[in-house]
Amino acid sequence: MTPGAARVVAAHGRHVLIETADRRRLHGHLRGRRADIVVGDRVRWQCAGDEAVIEAVEPRRNLLMRQDAWRSKSFAANLDQVLVLVAGEPPFSESQLARALVAAADAGIAAIVGLNKTDRPAAADARARLAPYRAMGVTVLEFAAKAEPQAARALLLPRLQGRSTLLLGPSGAGKSTLINLLVPDAGAQVGEISTALNAGRHTTTSTLWYWLGPGHDSALIDSPGFQQFGLHHLEPTRLAALMPDLAAHLGGCRFHDCSHRREPDCAVRAAVDAGQIAPTRHRLYLELLDELQQPARR
Ligand SMILES: Nc1nc2c(ncn2[C@@H]2O[C@H](COP(=O)(O)OP(=O)(O)OP(=O)(O)O)[C@@H](O)[C@H]2O)c(=O)[nH]1
Ligand SMILES: [Mg+2]
Ligand SMILES: [Zn+2]
């Protein structure tokens, strides 16, 4: 990195924590009224007392975002991988899982799923609900971050090596538990700033970048659990191509612009009838499609 280059390791609105090329961490804020800066961003900065002023944000390799009818929210930038964490307790929403995977596919970021809390009886139900995802080629890793920490570490570390991985998942899935397991000095890495941002709550309120080891080549990014995962930034016609189980049957429909709703000779619906696409997945697709085709309320 050239002098004055840094990486954003925590972001809370216009207030950020950056890590400089010589591994110092500084509070920073954006010049002017820009507020489009996220964890993972590469920035150029200048000193302003003991703070940093962010002069510019470098072009991003990718950006994971969600967008509802009213506003968009970016999770993080310049990622190699997304790890969507789910559990049987609290029961995960398949809609949120599907949305996270579609958003990652749209952003060109690889995604894997982690089923946490396998020590709980409810894991069996969660495992069954993940079957269509395994069948479509999604890697699903199972572990118990709290109950069987050593096995969880051994399973996950090779998957995280040399990459920057965003942890995504509903509140209570165990994202912070996993961070604390994999990043022994997690508290020290984020320091007071994020402790202050988080104000002693058990629930994560800001996105935070952690190095997995002293080599600084593998990173894990904790993010707050989310309720809504809007995909309004997607072109409705691209949706099916971003869902691998549906995508496998595209091109076989009678109409090239088939919406796979009720057109005759639809290869996607035929695949549902033949048991090749889970009916729940087709329903999720229709639900998302309806949502994307609603006129934007802006
Ligand atoms: N039984 C069991 N409980 C676990 C396991 N892993 C985490 N938990 C518990 O699940 C609860 C939620 O874990 P957190 O790590 O705070 O979840 P989070 O995803 O960070 O939640 P937010 O910050 O609210 O988004 C805590 O009480 C953990 O102790 C596990 O492997 N087994
Ligand atoms: Mg958390
Ligand atoms: Zn069709």
GROMACS .gro file of N, CA and C and ligand atoms in nm, residues 170-177 179 198 201-206 222-225, ligand 2:
model
   61
  170PRO      N    1  -2.895  -1.417   1.071
  170PRO     CA    2  -2.990  -1.352   1.159
  170PRO      C    3  -2.934  -1.336   1.300
  171SER      N    4  -2.991  -1.245   1.373
  171SER     CA    5  -2.952  -1.223   1.510
  171SER      C    6  -2.968  -1.353   1.589
  172GLY      N    7  -2.867  -1.389   1.666
  172GLY     CA    8  -2.876  -1.508   1.750
  172GLY      C    9  -2.822  -1.634   1.684
  173ALA      N   10  -2.779  -1.626   1.558
  173ALA     CA   11  -2.728  -1.746   1.490
  173ALA      C   12  -2.592  -1.788   1.545
  174GLY      N   13  -2.519  -1.690   1.603
  174GLY     CA   14  -2.390  -1.724   1.662
  174GLY      C   15  -2.271  -1.660   1.592
  175LYS      N   16  -2.292  -1.552   1.521
  175LYS     CA   17  -2.183  -1.487   1.448
  175LYS      C   18  -2.072  -1.440   1.542
  176SER      N   19  -2.112  -1.373   1.648
  176SER     CA   20  -2.010  -1.321   1.740
  176SER      C   21  -1.942  -1.434   1.816
  177THR      N   22  -2.016  -1.539   1.848
  177THR     CA   23  -1.958  -1.656   1.913
  177THR      C   24  -1.848  -1.714   1.825
  179ILE      N   25  -1.678  -1.556   1.585
  179ILE     CA   26  -1.566  -1.461   1.580
  179ILE      C   27  -1.477  -1.482   1.703
  198ASN      N   28  -2.058  -0.016   2.008
  198ASN     CA   29  -2.147  -0.125   2.046
  198ASN      C   30  -2.207  -0.107   2.185
  201ARG      N   31  -2.354  -0.384   2.436
  201ARG     CA   32  -2.468  -0.471   2.404
  201ARG      C   33  -2.419  -0.609   2.360
  202HIS      N   34  -2.502  -0.708   2.379
  202HIS     CA   35  -2.465  -0.842   2.334
  202HIS      C   36  -2.485  -0.854   2.184
  203THR      N   37  -2.571  -0.771   2.132
  203THR     CA   38  -2.599  -0.775   1.990
  203THR      C   39  -2.503  -0.682   1.917
  204THR      N   40  -2.448  -0.731   1.808
  204THR     CA   41  -2.355  -0.652   1.728
  204THR      C   42  -2.431  -0.542   1.657
  205THR      N   43  -2.378  -0.419   1.664
  205THR     CA   44  -2.451  -0.309   1.598
  205THR      C   45  -2.372  -0.246   1.483
  206SER      N   46  -2.245  -0.281   1.470
  206SER     CA   47  -2.173  -0.229   1.355
  206SER      C   48  -2.091  -0.341   1.292
  222ASP      N   49  -1.758  -0.945   1.104
  222ASP     CA   50  -1.882  -0.961   1.179
  222ASP      C   51  -1.979  -0.852   1.135
  223SER      N   52  -2.106  -0.887   1.127
  223SER     CA   53  -2.204  -0.787   1.088
  223SER      C   54  -2.327  -0.801   1.176
  224PRO      N   55  -2.404  -0.694   1.191
  224PRO     CA   56  -2.524  -0.705   1.273
  224PRO      C   57  -2.626  -0.798   1.207
  225GLY      N   58  -2.701  -0.871   1.287
  225GLY     CA   59  -2.810  -0.951   1.232
  225GLY      C   60  -2.911  -0.859   1.165
  300MG      MG   61  -2.320  -1.054   1.712
   0.00000   0.00000   0.00000
